Short mmCIF file of C-alpha atoms in Angstrom, two decimals:
data_model
loop_
_atom_site.label_atom_id
_atom_site.label_comp_id
_atom_site.label_asym_id
_atom_site.label_seq_id
_atom_site.Cartn_x
_atom_site.Cartn_y
_atom_site.Cartn_z
CA MET T 8 16.58 44.16 -30.01
CA VAL T 9 18.40 44.81 -26.71
CA HIS T 10 18.10 48.37 -25.46
CA LYS T 11 21.30 50.01 -24.25
CA ASN T 12 19.87 50.62 -20.79
CA ASP T 13 18.84 46.95 -20.49
CA LYS T 14 22.34 45.89 -21.52
CA ASN T 15 23.88 48.23 -18.98
CA GLU T 16 21.58 46.93 -16.24
CA ASP T 17 22.41 43.33 -17.11
CA GLN T 18 26.10 44.13 -17.05
CA LEU T 19 25.80 45.91 -13.71
CA MET T 20 23.88 42.98 -12.23
CA ALA T 21 26.53 40.52 -13.47
CA GLU T 22 29.27 42.63 -11.89
CA ARG T 23 27.39 42.83 -8.58
CA ILE T 24 26.86 39.07 -8.56
CA LEU T 25 30.60 38.57 -9.08
CA GLU T 26 31.27 40.99 -6.23
CA LEU T 27 28.99 38.97 -3.94
CA GLN T 28 30.62 35.70 -5.02
CA GLU T 29 34.06 37.06 -4.16
CA TRP T 30 32.82 38.29 -0.77
CA ILE T 31 31.21 34.91 -0.02
CA LYS T 32 34.57 33.14 -0.45
CA SER T 33 35.85 34.73 2.76
CA SER T 34 32.58 34.48 4.67
CA GLN T 35 30.95 31.71 6.70
CA LEU T 36 28.15 31.42 4.13
CA PRO T 37 27.74 28.30 1.96
CA GLN T 38 30.14 28.46 -0.97
CA ASN T 39 27.66 27.13 -3.52
CA ILE T 40 24.95 29.81 -3.47
CA SER T 41 23.74 30.03 -7.07
CA SER T 42 24.01 33.19 -9.15
CA ARG T 43 20.22 32.93 -9.62
CA LEU T 44 19.69 33.19 -5.86
CA LEU T 45 22.23 35.99 -5.50
CA ARG T 46 20.36 37.86 -8.22
CA ARG T 47 17.19 37.59 -6.11
CA PHE T 48 18.95 39.09 -3.08
CA LEU T 49 20.29 41.93 -5.21
CA HIS T 50 16.87 42.43 -6.80
CA THR T 51 15.31 42.68 -3.34
CA THR T 52 17.85 45.31 -2.25
CA ARG T 53 17.58 47.17 -5.57
CA GLY T 54 21.17 46.38 -6.48
CA ASP T 55 22.72 47.54 -3.20
CA VAL T 56 25.59 45.07 -2.68
CA ASN T 57 26.28 45.98 0.96
CA HIS T 58 22.62 45.65 1.78
CA ALA T 59 22.48 42.29 -0.02
CA GLN T 60 25.46 41.10 2.04
CA ARG T 61 23.70 41.97 5.30
CA LEU T 62 20.49 40.31 4.10
CA LEU T 63 22.40 37.14 3.15
CA GLU T 64 24.08 37.04 6.57
CA LEU T 65 20.77 37.43 8.38
CA ASN T 66 19.00 34.92 6.11
CA TYR T 67 21.53 32.15 6.63
CA GLY T 68 22.15 33.11 10.24
CA LEU T 69 18.47 32.67 11.11
CA ARG T 70 18.29 29.44 9.12
CA ASN T 71 21.06 27.99 11.27
CA LYS T 72 19.58 29.41 14.47
CA HIS T 73 16.26 27.66 13.68
CA ALA T 74 17.64 24.44 12.20
CA ASN T 75 14.49 22.51 13.12
CA ILE T 76 12.60 24.59 10.55
CA PHE T 77 15.17 25.36 7.86
CA LEU T 78 17.71 22.51 7.93
CA ASP T 79 15.93 19.44 9.28
CA ARG T 80 13.37 19.19 6.50
CA ASP T 81 12.14 16.84 3.82
CA PRO T 82 9.23 17.61 1.46
CA LEU T 83 8.45 13.88 1.24
CA ASP T 84 8.47 12.99 4.94
CA ALA T 85 5.28 12.04 6.76
CA SER T 86 4.64 15.42 8.38
CA SER T 87 5.12 17.30 5.08
CA GLN T 88 2.86 14.94 3.18
CA GLN T 89 0.21 15.15 5.89
CA LEU T 90 0.40 18.95 5.78
CA LEU T 91 -0.14 18.93 2.01
CA LYS T 92 -3.28 16.85 2.51
CA VAL T 93 -4.85 19.51 4.73
CA ALA T 94 -3.52 22.74 3.23
CA ASP T 95 -2.67 24.38 -0.11
CA LEU T 96 0.46 26.54 -0.40
CA VAL T 97 0.52 27.56 -4.04
CA PRO T 98 2.28 30.37 -5.92
CA LEU T 99 -0.17 31.45 -8.60
CA PRO T 100 0.94 31.74 -12.23
CA GLY T 101 1.63 35.09 -13.87
CA LEU T 102 2.11 38.55 -12.43
CA THR T 103 -0.31 41.36 -11.59
CA PRO T 104 -0.43 44.48 -13.79
CA GLU T 105 1.92 46.02 -11.20
CA ASN T 106 4.36 43.11 -11.73
CA ASN T 107 3.69 41.43 -8.38
CA LYS T 108 3.50 37.72 -7.55
CA LEU T 109 0.41 36.27 -5.85
CA LEU T 110 0.91 33.44 -3.34
CA PHE T 111 -2.16 31.58 -2.10
CA TYR T 112 -2.56 29.72 1.20
CA ARG T 113 -5.67 27.93 2.50
CA LEU T 114 -6.96 24.93 4.45
CA ILE T 115 -8.66 22.15 2.49
CA ASP T 116 -9.30 19.80 5.42
CA PHE T 117 -10.84 21.69 8.30
CA GLU T 118 -10.16 19.15 11.08
CA ALA T 119 -7.87 20.96 13.49
CA ASP T 120 -6.34 17.76 14.85
CA LYS T 121 -4.81 17.10 11.42
CA PHE T 122 -3.14 20.51 11.26
CA ASN T 123 0.55 20.74 12.24
CA PHE T 124 1.52 24.40 12.52
CA THR T 125 5.28 23.84 12.47
CA ALA T 126 5.02 21.55 9.43
CA GLY T 127 3.10 24.34 7.72
CA ILE T 128 5.88 26.84 8.44
CA LYS T 129 8.52 24.40 7.14
CA MET T 130 6.53 23.80 3.96
CA PHE T 131 5.99 27.55 3.45
CA PHE T 132 9.75 28.08 3.26
CA MET T 133 10.42 24.91 1.26
CA VAL T 134 8.04 26.14 -1.43
CA ALA T 135 9.72 29.56 -1.36
CA ASP T 136 13.24 28.07 -1.60
CA CYS T 137 12.09 25.82 -4.42
CA ARG T 138 10.60 28.80 -6.25
CA PHE T 139 13.70 30.94 -5.85
CA ALA T 140 15.89 28.10 -7.15
CA THR T 141 13.87 27.64 -10.33
CA GLU T 142 12.36 31.04 -11.15
CA ASP T 143 12.85 32.72 -14.50
CA GLU T 144 15.44 35.41 -13.88
CA GLU T 145 14.00 37.48 -16.72
CA LYS T 146 10.51 37.52 -15.18
CA MET T 147 11.31 38.26 -11.55
CA SER T 148 8.42 40.00 -9.84
CA ASP T 149 8.75 43.48 -8.43
CA GLY T 150 7.05 42.37 -5.22
CA GLU T 151 5.05 39.68 -3.44
CA ILE T 152 1.42 39.56 -2.32
CA PRO T 153 0.53 36.63 -0.05
CA ILE T 154 -3.17 35.76 0.22
CA PHE T 155 -4.45 33.78 3.20
CA ASP T 156 -7.95 32.30 3.01
CA MET T 157 -9.22 31.70 6.55
CA ALA T 158 -12.24 29.64 5.50
CA GLY T 159 -12.43 26.63 7.80
CA TYR T 160 -9.98 28.07 10.32
CA THR T 161 -11.28 27.65 13.88
CA LEU T 162 -10.25 28.50 17.42
CA ARG T 163 -9.04 24.92 17.71
CA HIS T 164 -6.57 25.62 14.91
CA LEU T 165 -5.43 28.69 16.83
CA THR T 166 -4.70 26.60 19.93
CA ARG T 167 -2.38 24.42 17.84
CA THR T 168 -0.12 27.38 17.05
CA SER T 169 3.46 26.87 18.18
CA LEU T 170 4.66 30.24 19.46
CA GLY T 171 8.29 29.27 18.86
CA ALA T 172 7.62 28.42 15.22
CA LEU T 173 5.42 31.53 14.83
CA ARG T 174 8.18 33.74 16.24
CA ALA T 175 10.79 32.21 13.89
CA TYR T 176 8.44 32.52 10.91
CA MET T 177 7.61 36.16 11.57
CA LYS T 178 11.24 37.10 12.20
CA PHE T 179 12.48 35.46 9.01
CA ALA T 180 9.58 36.48 6.77
CA GLN T 181 9.75 40.14 7.80
CA GLU T 182 13.50 40.67 8.08
CA ALA T 183 15.44 37.97 6.19
CA HIS T 184 13.25 36.79 3.31
CA PRO T 185 14.57 38.08 -0.06
CA VAL T 186 11.29 39.57 -1.24
CA ARG T 187 9.69 42.99 -1.44
CA LEU T 188 6.43 42.65 0.43
CA LYS T 189 3.74 44.80 -1.19
CA GLU T 190 0.45 43.77 0.43
CA ILE T 191 -1.03 40.94 2.51
CA HIS T 192 -4.65 39.86 2.05
CA VAL T 193 -6.68 37.81 4.50
CA LEU T 194 -9.90 36.42 2.99
CA ASN T 195 -13.01 35.12 4.74
CA CYS T 196 -12.11 36.64 8.10
CA PRO T 197 -13.94 34.89 10.96
CA SER T 198 -15.86 36.55 13.78
CA PHE T 199 -13.05 35.65 16.20
CA LEU T 200 -10.39 37.51 14.19
CA ASP T 201 -9.63 39.63 17.27
CA LYS T 202 -8.52 36.49 19.14
CA VAL T 203 -6.23 35.51 16.25
CA LEU T 204 -4.69 38.98 16.24
CA THR T 205 -4.13 38.80 19.99
CA VAL T 206 -1.78 35.87 19.31
CA VAL T 207 -0.02 37.01 16.13
CA LYS T 208 0.05 40.81 16.26
CA PRO T 209 2.84 41.04 18.88
CA PHE T 210 5.14 39.41 16.29
CA ILE T 211 4.17 41.69 13.39
CA LYS T 212 6.18 44.85 12.73
CA GLY T 213 4.12 48.03 12.56
CA GLU T 214 5.00 48.78 8.94
CA VAL T 215 4.04 45.23 7.93
CA PHE T 216 0.72 45.33 9.76
CA LYS T 217 -0.18 48.41 7.71
CA LEU T 218 0.09 46.24 4.58
CA ILE T 219 -2.57 43.77 5.76
CA HIS T 220 -6.06 43.97 4.24
CA PHE T 221 -8.80 42.01 6.00
CA HIS T 222 -11.80 40.91 3.91
CA LEU T 223 -15.19 39.58 5.03
CA PRO T 224 -16.63 36.35 3.57
CA ASN T 225 -17.80 36.70 -0.05
CA ALA T 226 -16.41 40.23 -0.23
CA GLU T 227 -15.49 41.82 -3.56
CA THR T 228 -12.93 44.11 -1.94
CA PRO T 229 -9.89 41.88 -2.70
CA PHE T 230 -10.36 42.57 -6.40
CA GLN T 231 -9.72 46.25 -5.86
CA HIS T 232 -6.11 45.14 -5.32
CA PHE T 233 -5.50 42.32 -7.81
CA PRO T 234 -7.40 40.85 -10.77
CA ARG T 235 -9.90 38.11 -9.96
CA SER T 236 -8.78 36.42 -13.18
CA MET T 237 -5.40 35.59 -11.58
CA LEU T 238 -7.08 33.35 -8.98
CA THR T 239 -8.05 29.73 -9.54
CA GLU T 240 -11.42 28.55 -10.83
CA GLU T 241 -12.66 27.95 -7.28
CA TYR T 242 -12.49 31.70 -6.72
CA GLY T 243 -13.93 32.72 -10.06
CA GLY T 244 -10.54 33.12 -11.70
CA GLU T 245 -8.84 31.82 -14.82
CA ALA T 246 -5.65 30.27 -13.37
CA GLY T 247 -6.96 26.71 -13.59
CA LYS T 248 -7.82 24.36 -10.74
CA MET T 249 -5.98 24.74 -7.45
CA ALA T 250 -5.41 20.98 -7.29
CA ASP T 251 -3.68 20.99 -10.68
CA LEU T 252 -1.40 23.88 -9.72
CA LYS T 253 -0.64 22.18 -6.43
CA MET T 254 0.36 18.97 -8.21
CA GLN T 255 2.85 20.94 -10.30
CA TRP T 256 4.42 22.37 -7.16
CA MET T 257 4.47 19.00 -5.40
CA GLN T 258 6.34 17.59 -8.40
CA LEU T 259 8.79 20.49 -8.30
CA LEU T 260 9.36 19.94 -4.57
CA LYS T 261 10.13 16.31 -5.32
CA GLU T 262 12.59 17.30 -8.06
CA GLN T 263 14.27 19.83 -5.76
CA ARG T 264 14.30 17.53 -2.72
CA ASP T 265 18.07 16.96 -2.76
CA TYR T 266 18.69 20.69 -3.03
CA LEU T 267 16.37 21.42 -0.10
CA MET T 268 17.86 18.70 2.11
CA ASP T 269 21.56 19.11 1.28
CA ALA T 270 23.06 20.75 4.37
CA SER T 271 25.93 22.21 2.34
CA ASN T 272 23.42 24.54 0.69
CA TRP T 273 22.31 26.09 3.98
CA GLN T 274 24.77 25.55 6.84
CA LEU T 275 27.25 28.17 7.95
CA ASN T 276 30.89 27.19 8.18
CA LYS T 277 31.50 28.27 11.75
CA THR T 278 35.10 27.08 11.67
CA LYS T 279 35.93 30.22 9.71
CA LYS T 280 37.09 33.01 12.01
CA ASN T 281 36.67 35.86 9.59
CA GLY T 282 34.77 38.32 11.71
CA GLN T 283 31.36 37.47 10.27
CA ARG T 284 28.87 39.53 12.24
CA LYS T 285 26.54 37.96 14.76
CA VAL T 286 22.90 37.60 13.73
CA SER T 287 21.93 40.22 16.32
CA ASP T 288 24.40 42.71 14.83
CA VAL T 289 23.10 42.10 11.32
CA GLU T 290 19.50 42.48 12.52
CA GLN T 291 20.35 45.89 13.92
CA SER T 292 21.99 46.99 10.66
CA LEU T 293 18.94 45.85 8.69
CA ARG T 294 16.41 47.92 10.59
CA THR T 295 16.15 50.18 7.55
CA LEU T 296 15.37 47.32 5.14
CA GLU T 297 12.41 48.57 3.16
CA ILE T 298 9.20 46.58 3.21
CA ASP T 299 8.13 48.60 0.16
#
């Protein structure tokens, strides 16, 4: 049975998607943005069409500004495959009781010389774009909770950080990513955490830093925020083995490879002189975007 309110909400969402599609026709944005992806932008902005327009402009504007990360990419190239041998970037199945999505990131090969920071950033967003392109529209999470396990992370890894890629990642993730960020958890924090923060904190907005929870090795404190059962077996959870979940996502990346690599899905049409706002102007207008 469909409740009247649900029907009204679905109808409103459909109308807002149509409004965005009409607006896109006269913009520099790609003309083939799927209704599924537009729904995610509207979901992030709680149905505010004008806000969704500004978020779309900033999202695609930053993608084109940092083409080396967002346009020049291939999930099957050598650097991507090498990255997947040393790190796990896995959205976990299900949603928390608060209807949030858990996303898990960790090193599995601790040799710093094998770690390519920029490849990691590129893969982070490829997984996200793949997820947004295939997610169940009826089960969209209310928010996102990334979990970073720092086990095996050393000062040598820190020295391999590309500040340019870090700056682009932080800018996009905090201001242009179509998600509602709820919390960030950092597990197995090392004794040199202060040195890590010296590098990354200048790029983190104050309201985002307040969302970060740091946890000592073997701490039980993370499970005050999300159920242990949602983690993989390696962490005492019931979500299966991390390697099995990773294989599913690697297969999905392979299936979505053409979508990820097709420039027409991501490039702005700069030949259009329609008064599309500069990225800097859109950034200014998005200062009030809620982190939630």
